[in-house]
Every structure is written in C-alpha cells, then in structure tokens.
C-alpha cells in the first residue's frame, strides 16, 4: 500500500475483498496529507494491492494467509482489525520484528548483512524506510514510470497548493503503481500477472479435447468443494459461515501458498509453529497442490499458442502450416508409403527404373518402340508426347505414376524422361508447372 504504520493498523478483515477490477484488493488509507481522503467519503479511494505469484518475498497475500492460519480467531469479528491490539503501537511492533530479522542474518564476522553488503546500519532502518523505498521503486527502473501525482497520492503525500484539491488519484495510474510496488517487473510481460487460482482441468488436454460447459462446471464444482473443505479445517466452519466475503481471499492465499511451497519449505525453521498447522499436516492440502499445478502448465502452452496464432497469417484462406498439418493428417498421405512401395516393386519387376536417373534423349529413344512411342510435331521433330499433350491436373498418387511409369494407355513415356528439346515447345507457364512437379517428386 505504501501507507503509514497507523494506516496499516486500521486495516480490518472486511477489507480483504476483491476490488471492482477483479484482480486486486482495494484498501483505503484514511491518513493522508491532502484532500483526497478525510471526512469526505467520496474521496476515500482504495489503493489497489496486487498479488505476486512469481516472488514469494513480495507476495503479501501468502504472508497474510499464513498470519491468519496462525491466528484464525481474527476472523471472528468481521468489522474488527486485521492486527488486533493498540492501533498506535502497530508500527512499533513491526519495527521491533524488523530489527530482529536484520540482526539475525550476519556474515562470517557476525556483522549484519545489511551493513556489510549494502552499507546501511540496521538501527537506521525503520518502517518509514520501507515506505520511502517503495516510493523510490515507483519512480525508478523504467522510462514510463507513473506520474509524480500518482506516486504522491499513492503514498498519501500532499501535492501542495491548488493541486491537492483538483488532482485526484486515477484508477488506471493507481493500478499501475500497485503492480510496481507488488514487485512485478514493469519491463516484462509478467507485469500483467494476476492472482493464482485452482484450475479444474488440464490446459494441455483442453487444447486437443475441449470440454463441454457441463463437464467443465462439474469439475469446477468438485475442486471448489475440495478447496472449501481445506479452508474449513484451517479456519473453522463456523467462522467462514459467518464471513463469506473472506472466502475469495483465503482461496487465493491458499493457492499462493502452494505456488511458493518449495521456497517456504526451504525458509521455514523445523520448529516453526506454522509447520504444526493443518496447512502442512493435512494430506488434502498436498492433493490440492496437484490441482494448482495445472495453473503453472499454462506458461508451457505459450509457445503452442504462439504457433497457433502464427498459423493464421494472411497467406490466403489456409496458412502454410495449416496446409502441412492437413496433408500430414490426410488418410491418403498416411497410406502413401504403402502405395509407393507397391508401385516401386511393380516398376522393379518390369525393369522400368533401371535408367531412372538418365534424362538424355538416347535413353528415351531406347525405350521407344518397346513400351512407348515417339510422336511427330509440326516443327519436324519427334518428341516423347503428342502435340496436344499438357500436364494434367490430377491426384498426387496418379501424378506419381505418370512421372515414374508414364501413360501406358497413350504409350507416353514417364514425364521424368522428357528432354529439354521435348519441353522447348511448352509455354513458360507449363515449364514452371514442370519444375514444381519435379521438385515435388524428387
């Protein structure tokens, strides 16, 4: 949120609901040094807080979910604070916990890592430092950072003078700033990543075997039921029955936990209290991880989807790749190997392929009079085909036979034996067709 400590202490459990955009949680910070908030309820514009399924350390929903698993009693009071206790002491509690963490990680000389690695003394790092660091992140790392007004209003700073009254926070810039402070890479397509969820079907299977709406809904209902059973065991059926608005956040938190489980397992101490909860001891949670892993398979489908989109290039009614798939899946082509084997065996028996590589006229003449004839043309030359001969438009299988075996009915030799002098009477278009046919057959 990039808000002050006292504003964090005022967050209630009822604020953990999805905003109107549907992919973030909208939380309003009432303490601001401008006229955006205060007594005017119209200007209580919520800050969009986004998930980060790519980085556990920046994914606040998974951390809040772990906090609620350890403190399920917080859900008893819908209107109560998310962090019970004295509101004014929330910042001090966080600062003390932060100091413990900073002094916990030391180097070989027992010096804090933040001092030796970054040159910052732990005693100078407070909650206010994190807030200012978020402000720095908003304005760095891209040539298209949010506007200064959006950054100031996001953190509750005053714009000064007349601007505080006339420049209000805008929803698009608020979401842009929210994704940046969530740790998402602004220079990557992953900047648009949404919250994790449970996918009831296998994405790879759906590409080849689409499900009907009824079948998909049945699978979705089954997964929703399994997720709800796990949440009931974690937080208590009675608490969740009285607070249905929190179900969506808990579901996203559970999915975030499963996404980051490998990192969590590595970081959590063996005696951590979180390991003793149903989140780690209930086998049903591990089963849900298999369902949630279907979400990760979507990333692997990106190259396949790009190939499908590429196949719709403007190359006519059917693209080149589609033609290739159609030809390869055709029953005629699948049986072509058998047909070609039979033709080859027949030609070998008749000794028609003994001089297949020879294309000169002498080779053609040696075959004339036996199986094939020579034909007189108006220019006085004799050729392997009659004057009215043209390349036929026929099926691939029959054209293959004409190329290698010839036309026995008309006593015309194989097309591959036509000499350059034979083809000299053809038009340019017919010679082009011959070249295309030759490249196909050879």
XYZ file of C-alpha atoms in Angstrom:
442
model
C 0.000 0.000 0.000
C 2.951 2.341 0.666
C 0.984 3.740 3.607
C 1.916 4.806 7.118
C 2.083 2.448 10.061
C -1.062 3.775 11.716
C -2.959 3.268 8.431
C -1.859 -0.373 8.387
C -3.140 -0.736 11.934
C -6.590 0.424 10.790
C -6.992 -2.330 8.174
C -9.938 -4.584 9.035
C -10.602 -8.145 7.954
C -13.560 -6.932 5.890
C -11.121 -5.005 3.666
C -9.675 -8.267 2.299
C -12.094 -8.461 -0.619
C -11.503 -8.090 -4.339
C -11.855 -4.620 -5.805
C -14.073 -3.696 -8.727
C -11.263 -4.518 -11.175
C -11.468 -8.153 -10.084
C -7.710 -8.817 -9.892
C -6.636 -6.781 -6.853
C -7.679 -5.947 -3.305
C -8.806 -2.382 -2.674
C -7.799 -0.948 0.720
C -8.300 2.716 1.588
C -5.744 4.591 3.700
C -7.516 7.247 5.740
C -4.390 9.135 6.827
C -3.195 11.362 4.003
C -1.771 14.866 3.748
C -4.172 16.035 1.103
C -7.856 16.456 0.444
C -8.209 13.076 -1.243
C -9.428 11.467 1.980
C -10.595 12.542 5.392
C -14.223 13.331 6.147
C -15.338 13.264 2.528
C -16.405 9.631 1.812
C -16.399 10.274 -1.944
C -12.632 10.643 -1.863
C -11.933 7.502 0.148
C -10.446 5.868 -2.940
C -8.944 2.433 -2.189
C -5.376 1.550 -3.105
C -5.175 -1.451 -5.426
C -2.962 -4.132 -3.876
C -1.865 -6.898 -6.262
C -0.529 -10.398 -5.765
C 2.889 -11.509 -6.947
C 2.772 -15.222 -7.807
C 6.353 -15.004 -9.159
C 8.163 -13.900 -5.987
C 7.305 -15.169 -2.508
C 9.123 -12.307 -0.763
C 6.887 -9.718 -2.464
C 3.634 -11.720 -2.328
C 1.728 -10.195 0.561
C -1.441 -12.379 0.269
C 0.540 -15.535 1.082
C 2.082 -13.822 4.132
C -1.286 -12.572 5.381
C -2.735 -16.027 4.742
C -0.028 -17.588 6.958
C -0.793 -14.968 9.607
C -4.495 -15.897 9.543
C -3.689 -19.626 9.716
C -1.759 -18.972 12.941
C -4.416 -16.546 14.256
C -7.807 -17.799 12.995
C -9.587 -16.016 15.851
C -9.126 -12.762 13.878
C -11.968 -13.907 11.605
C -14.446 -13.910 14.493
C -15.007 -10.162 14.210
C -15.852 -9.152 10.644
C -15.515 -5.455 11.449
C -12.527 -5.954 13.721
C -8.917 -5.034 12.934
C -6.739 -7.386 10.956
C -3.975 -6.817 13.516
C -5.608 -6.691 16.991
C -4.094 -4.539 19.697
C -3.334 -0.903 20.281
C -3.551 0.854 16.935
C -0.793 3.310 17.733
C 1.658 0.555 18.634
C 1.369 -1.363 15.347
C 4.298 0.455 13.760
C 6.445 -0.145 16.848
C 5.619 -3.873 16.836
C 6.593 -4.145 13.194
C 9.807 -2.182 13.711
C 10.868 -4.455 16.581
C 10.230 -7.561 14.488
C 12.113 -5.995 11.569
C 15.129 -5.260 13.790
C 15.244 -8.907 14.927
C 15.297 -10.078 11.324
C 18.012 -7.602 10.302
C 20.279 -8.671 13.160
C 19.531 -12.342 12.585
C 21.341 -12.537 9.248
C 25.062 -11.908 9.739
C 28.284 -12.617 7.841
C 31.346 -14.585 8.930
C 32.438 -11.732 11.218
C 28.995 -11.616 12.915
C 28.249 -8.304 11.228
C 24.717 -7.682 9.878
C 24.499 -8.381 6.179
C 22.593 -5.169 5.524
C 25.624 -3.282 6.895
C 28.385 -5.214 5.112
C 26.512 -5.773 1.845
C 24.524 -2.552 1.480
C 26.315 -0.191 3.866
C 23.206 0.570 5.928
C 23.198 0.223 9.710
C 20.158 -1.802 10.934
C 19.365 0.832 13.547
C 18.711 3.313 10.758
C 16.142 1.069 9.059
C 12.553 1.579 10.192
C 9.067 1.158 8.824
C 9.403 4.626 7.355
C 12.432 3.417 5.391
C 10.340 0.743 3.689
C 7.701 3.292 2.759
C 10.293 5.587 1.205
C 11.864 2.626 -0.558
C 8.517 1.846 -2.164
C 8.341 5.457 -3.337
C 11.804 5.084 -4.901
C 10.743 1.903 -6.696
C 7.728 3.697 -8.152
C 9.942 6.300 -9.801
C 12.861 4.142 -10.937
C 13.505 1.298 -13.331
C 11.531 2.436 -16.354
C 11.231 5.368 -18.705
C 7.439 5.065 -18.383
C 7.065 5.306 -14.610
C 3.788 6.532 -13.075
C 3.312 10.258 -12.928
C 4.569 12.173 -9.903
C 0.967 12.916 -8.927
C 0.109 9.208 -8.969
C 3.147 8.378 -6.817
C 2.442 11.111 -4.283
C -1.223 10.275 -3.980
C -0.435 6.545 -3.691
C 1.658 7.247 -0.583
C -0.653 9.882 0.818
C 1.684 12.817 0.305
C 0.449 16.315 -0.361
C 0.669 17.703 -3.872
C 0.743 21.186 -2.468
C -1.410 24.194 -3.127
C -4.262 24.044 -5.579
C -3.156 20.680 -6.988
C -4.208 18.856 -3.827
C -7.792 19.944 -4.497
C -8.015 19.391 -8.238
C -5.739 16.418 -8.995
C -7.304 13.222 -7.735
C -5.970 9.697 -7.818
C -6.983 7.915 -11.018
C -7.873 4.232 -11.198
C -5.533 3.281 -14.067
C -2.489 5.011 -12.531
C -3.411 3.535 -9.153
C -3.354 0.012 -10.616
C -0.113 0.747 -12.464
C 1.541 1.915 -9.259
C 0.079 -1.040 -7.363
C 1.682 -3.568 -9.710
C 5.059 -1.837 -9.438
C 5.138 -1.868 -5.639
C 3.958 -5.505 -5.733
C 7.378 -6.363 -7.145
C 6.249 -7.168 -10.697
C 8.717 -6.411 -13.477
C 7.422 -3.417 -15.420
C 9.640 -4.292 -18.398
C 8.264 -7.822 -18.766
C 5.006 -9.352 -19.952
C 4.751 -10.891 -16.474
C 3.869 -7.400 -15.234
C 0.246 -8.301 -16.094
C 0.293 -11.474 -13.944
C -2.910 -11.983 -11.991
C -3.530 -13.792 -8.711
C -3.152 -17.592 -8.621
C -6.153 -19.886 -8.502
C -7.118 -23.539 -8.808
C -7.692 -24.811 -12.359
C -10.150 -27.754 -12.541
C -8.839 -29.067 -15.884
C -5.534 -29.772 -17.602
C -4.819 -26.884 -20.033
C -2.854 -29.109 -22.435
C -5.713 -31.590 -22.692
C -8.249 -28.823 -23.336
C -6.374 -27.724 -26.465
C -6.957 -31.092 -28.127
C -10.037 -32.345 -26.268
C -12.287 -29.421 -25.343
C -14.759 -29.983 -22.523
C -18.405 -29.114 -22.692
C -19.728 -26.422 -20.379
C -21.475 -29.023 -18.273
C -18.361 -31.183 -17.887
C -16.210 -28.177 -17.011
C -18.720 -26.958 -14.432
C -18.838 -30.411 -12.835
C -15.047 -30.490 -12.469
C -15.001 -26.920 -11.162
C -17.640 -27.721 -8.534
C -15.595 -30.688 -7.364
C -12.419 -28.615 -7.000
C -14.300 -25.800 -5.227
C -15.682 -28.324 -2.782
C -12.224 -29.723 -2.014
C -10.775 -26.233 -1.506
C -13.615 -25.249 0.801
C -13.138 -28.386 2.904
C -9.486 -27.498 3.432
C -10.360 -23.898 4.381
C -12.989 -25.120 6.843
C -10.393 -27.270 8.564
C -7.862 -24.435 8.673
C -10.124 -21.656 9.968
C -13.242 -23.325 11.314
C -16.520 -23.902 9.564
C -18.408 -21.520 11.850
C -16.068 -18.575 11.252
C -16.262 -18.962 7.479
C -20.034 -19.388 7.530
C -20.424 -16.003 9.197
C -17.856 -14.308 6.936
C -18.463 -15.453 3.316
C -16.762 -12.350 1.838
C -13.371 -13.595 3.055
C -13.609 -16.893 1.149
C -12.120 -15.485 -2.031
C -9.065 -14.054 -0.281
C -8.439 -17.290 1.619
C -8.713 -19.290 -1.602
C -6.150 -17.020 -3.303
C -3.942 -17.183 -0.217
C -4.028 -20.984 -0.259
C -3.151 -21.036 -3.969
C -0.282 -18.590 -3.328
C 0.983 -20.818 -0.529
C 1.041 -23.828 -2.842
C 2.827 -21.892 -5.586
C 5.582 -20.780 -3.198
C 5.652 -24.024 -1.190
C 9.162 -25.008 -2.296
C 10.537 -21.644 -1.167
C 8.535 -21.765 2.063
C 9.789 -25.273 2.884
C 13.349 -24.050 2.437
C 12.941 -20.933 4.594
C 10.798 -22.158 7.481
C 12.666 -23.491 10.541
C 11.902 -27.057 11.580
C 10.256 -25.901 14.836
C 8.167 -23.171 13.245
C 4.597 -23.082 14.557
C 3.251 -22.893 11.002
C 4.562 -26.413 10.299
C 2.309 -27.793 13.045
C -0.877 -26.455 11.473
C -3.172 -28.331 9.104
C -1.568 -26.369 6.277
C 1.366 -28.810 6.447
C -0.145 -31.835 8.226
C -3.353 -32.284 6.221
C -2.829 -34.586 3.172
C -5.732 -32.860 1.393
C -3.590 -29.723 1.030
C -0.941 -31.703 -0.832
C -3.623 -33.127 -3.125
C -4.756 -29.602 -3.929
C -1.228 -28.776 -4.991
C -1.611 -31.202 -7.894
C -4.724 -29.299 -8.987
C -2.985 -25.956 -8.590
C -0.001 -27.117 -10.677
C -2.298 -27.040 -13.706
C -2.033 -23.248 -13.489
C 1.727 -23.486 -13.990
C 1.254 -25.569 -17.142
C -0.303 -22.543 -18.816
C 3.173 -20.996 -19.107
C 4.297 -24.031 -21.100
C 1.416 -23.508 -23.526
C 2.600 -20.066 -24.607
C 4.820 -21.390 -27.451
C 1.978 -23.610 -28.666
C -0.473 -20.719 -28.637
C 2.023 -18.523 -30.492
C 2.357 -21.227 -33.138
C -1.427 -21.393 -33.462
C -1.610 -17.608 -33.860
C 1.208 -17.673 -36.399
C -0.720 -20.214 -38.462
C -3.383 -17.551 -39.085
C -1.087 -15.339 -41.135
C -2.621 -13.638 -44.155
C -1.468 -16.216 -46.718
C -4.891 -16.923 -48.133
C -7.785 -18.895 -46.790
C -5.421 -21.509 -45.307
C -1.905 -20.845 -43.993
C 1.197 -22.835 -44.888
C 1.412 -24.562 -41.525
C -2.263 -25.491 -41.683
C -1.774 -26.983 -45.158
C 1.124 -29.009 -43.801
C -0.958 -30.369 -40.920
C -3.878 -31.149 -43.232
C -1.641 -33.029 -45.655
C 0.129 -34.962 -42.916
C -3.151 -35.998 -41.307
C -4.777 -36.983 -44.615
C -5.599 -40.732 -44.952
C -4.186 -40.668 -48.474
C -0.824 -39.382 -47.300
C -0.731 -41.789 -44.345
C -1.184 -44.701 -46.799
C 1.183 -43.214 -49.351
C 4.175 -45.185 -48.104
C 2.352 -48.441 -48.784
C 1.198 -47.295 -52.214
C 4.677 -46.122 -53.180
C 6.194 -49.401 -52.056
C 3.775 -51.329 -54.260
C 4.464 -49.090 -57.252
C 8.211 -49.356 -56.748
C 8.052 -53.146 -56.592
C 5.965 -53.252 -59.762
C 8.386 -50.983 -61.581
C 11.348 -53.032 -60.496
C 9.678 -56.207 -61.740
C 9.157 -54.590 -65.130
C 12.672 -53.093 -65.081
C 11.312 -49.591 -65.666
C 13.565 -47.958 -63.129
C 16.897 -49.284 -64.449
C 17.799 -45.939 -66.030
C 15.673 -43.577 -63.862
C 18.466 -41.053 -63.392
C 19.178 -40.685 -67.111
C 17.415 -37.769 -68.743
C 19.080 -37.684 -72.138
C 17.373 -38.368 -75.420
C 19.266 -41.586 -76.156
C 17.874 -43.186 -73.030
C 14.409 -42.120 -74.086
C 14.914 -43.494 -77.581
C 15.968 -46.887 -76.236
C 12.594 -47.278 -74.619
C 10.624 -46.159 -77.661
C 9.132 -48.989 -79.620
C 9.012 -51.252 -76.592
C 6.568 -49.644 -74.192
C 6.303 -46.092 -75.554
C 6.134 -44.238 -78.879
C 7.700 -41.150 -80.411
C 5.322 -38.535 -81.860
C 5.693 -36.197 -84.843
C 5.353 -32.435 -84.220
C 4.635 -29.589 -86.733
C 8.230 -28.304 -86.485
C 9.522 -31.601 -87.942
C 10.924 -33.024 -84.701
C 9.877 -36.200 -82.960
C 9.110 -35.979 -79.249
C 8.017 -38.268 -76.406
C 4.496 -36.837 -76.306
C 1.893 -35.823 -78.928
C 1.477 -32.145 -79.946
C -1.728 -31.716 -77.924
C -0.121 -33.054 -74.706
C -0.396 -30.991 -71.497
C 0.411 -31.690 -67.866
C -2.740 -32.975 -66.231
C -4.294 -31.737 -63.006
C -4.861 -34.997 -61.142
C -4.442 -36.606 -57.748
C -0.977 -36.931 -56.262
C -0.981 -40.712 -56.471
C -1.801 -40.740 -60.226
C 0.697 -37.949 -60.943
C 3.406 -40.000 -59.207
C 2.647 -42.879 -61.574
C 2.814 -40.620 -64.653
C 6.146 -39.202 -63.523
C 7.863 -42.544 -62.927
C 5.876 -45.018 -65.078
C 4.355 -42.997 -67.878
C 0.943 -43.353 -69.535
C 0.711 -46.905 -70.865
C -2.703 -46.333 -72.417
C -1.448 -43.477 -74.636
C 2.060 -45.003 -74.872
C 3.682 -41.849 -73.438
C 6.946 -42.371 -71.561
C 7.465 -41.188 -67.935
C 7.434 -37.432 -67.550
C 10.852 -37.522 -65.910
C 12.321 -38.773 -69.258
C 11.181 -35.692 -71.206
C 14.243 -33.982 -72.670
C 14.895 -30.233 -72.854
C 14.202 -30.394 -76.628
C 10.842 -32.019 -75.826
C 9.967 -29.202 -73.436
C 11.109 -26.442 -75.777
C 7.626 -26.258 -77.342
C 5.948 -25.710 -73.972
C 4.815 -22.334 -72.743
C 6.524 -20.595 -69.849
C 3.636 -21.466 -67.530
C 3.794 -25.155 -68.458
C 7.572 -25.253 -67.910
C 7.040 -23.683 -64.482
C 4.496 -26.380 -63.646
C 7.007 -28.992 -64.757
C 9.684 -27.527 -62.460
C 7.312 -27.537 -59.496
C 6.312 -31.122 -60.240
C 9.967 -32.172 -60.489
C 10.853 -30.609 -57.132
C 7.872 -32.370 -55.565
C 8.670 -35.808 -56.997
C 12.389 -35.699 -56.354
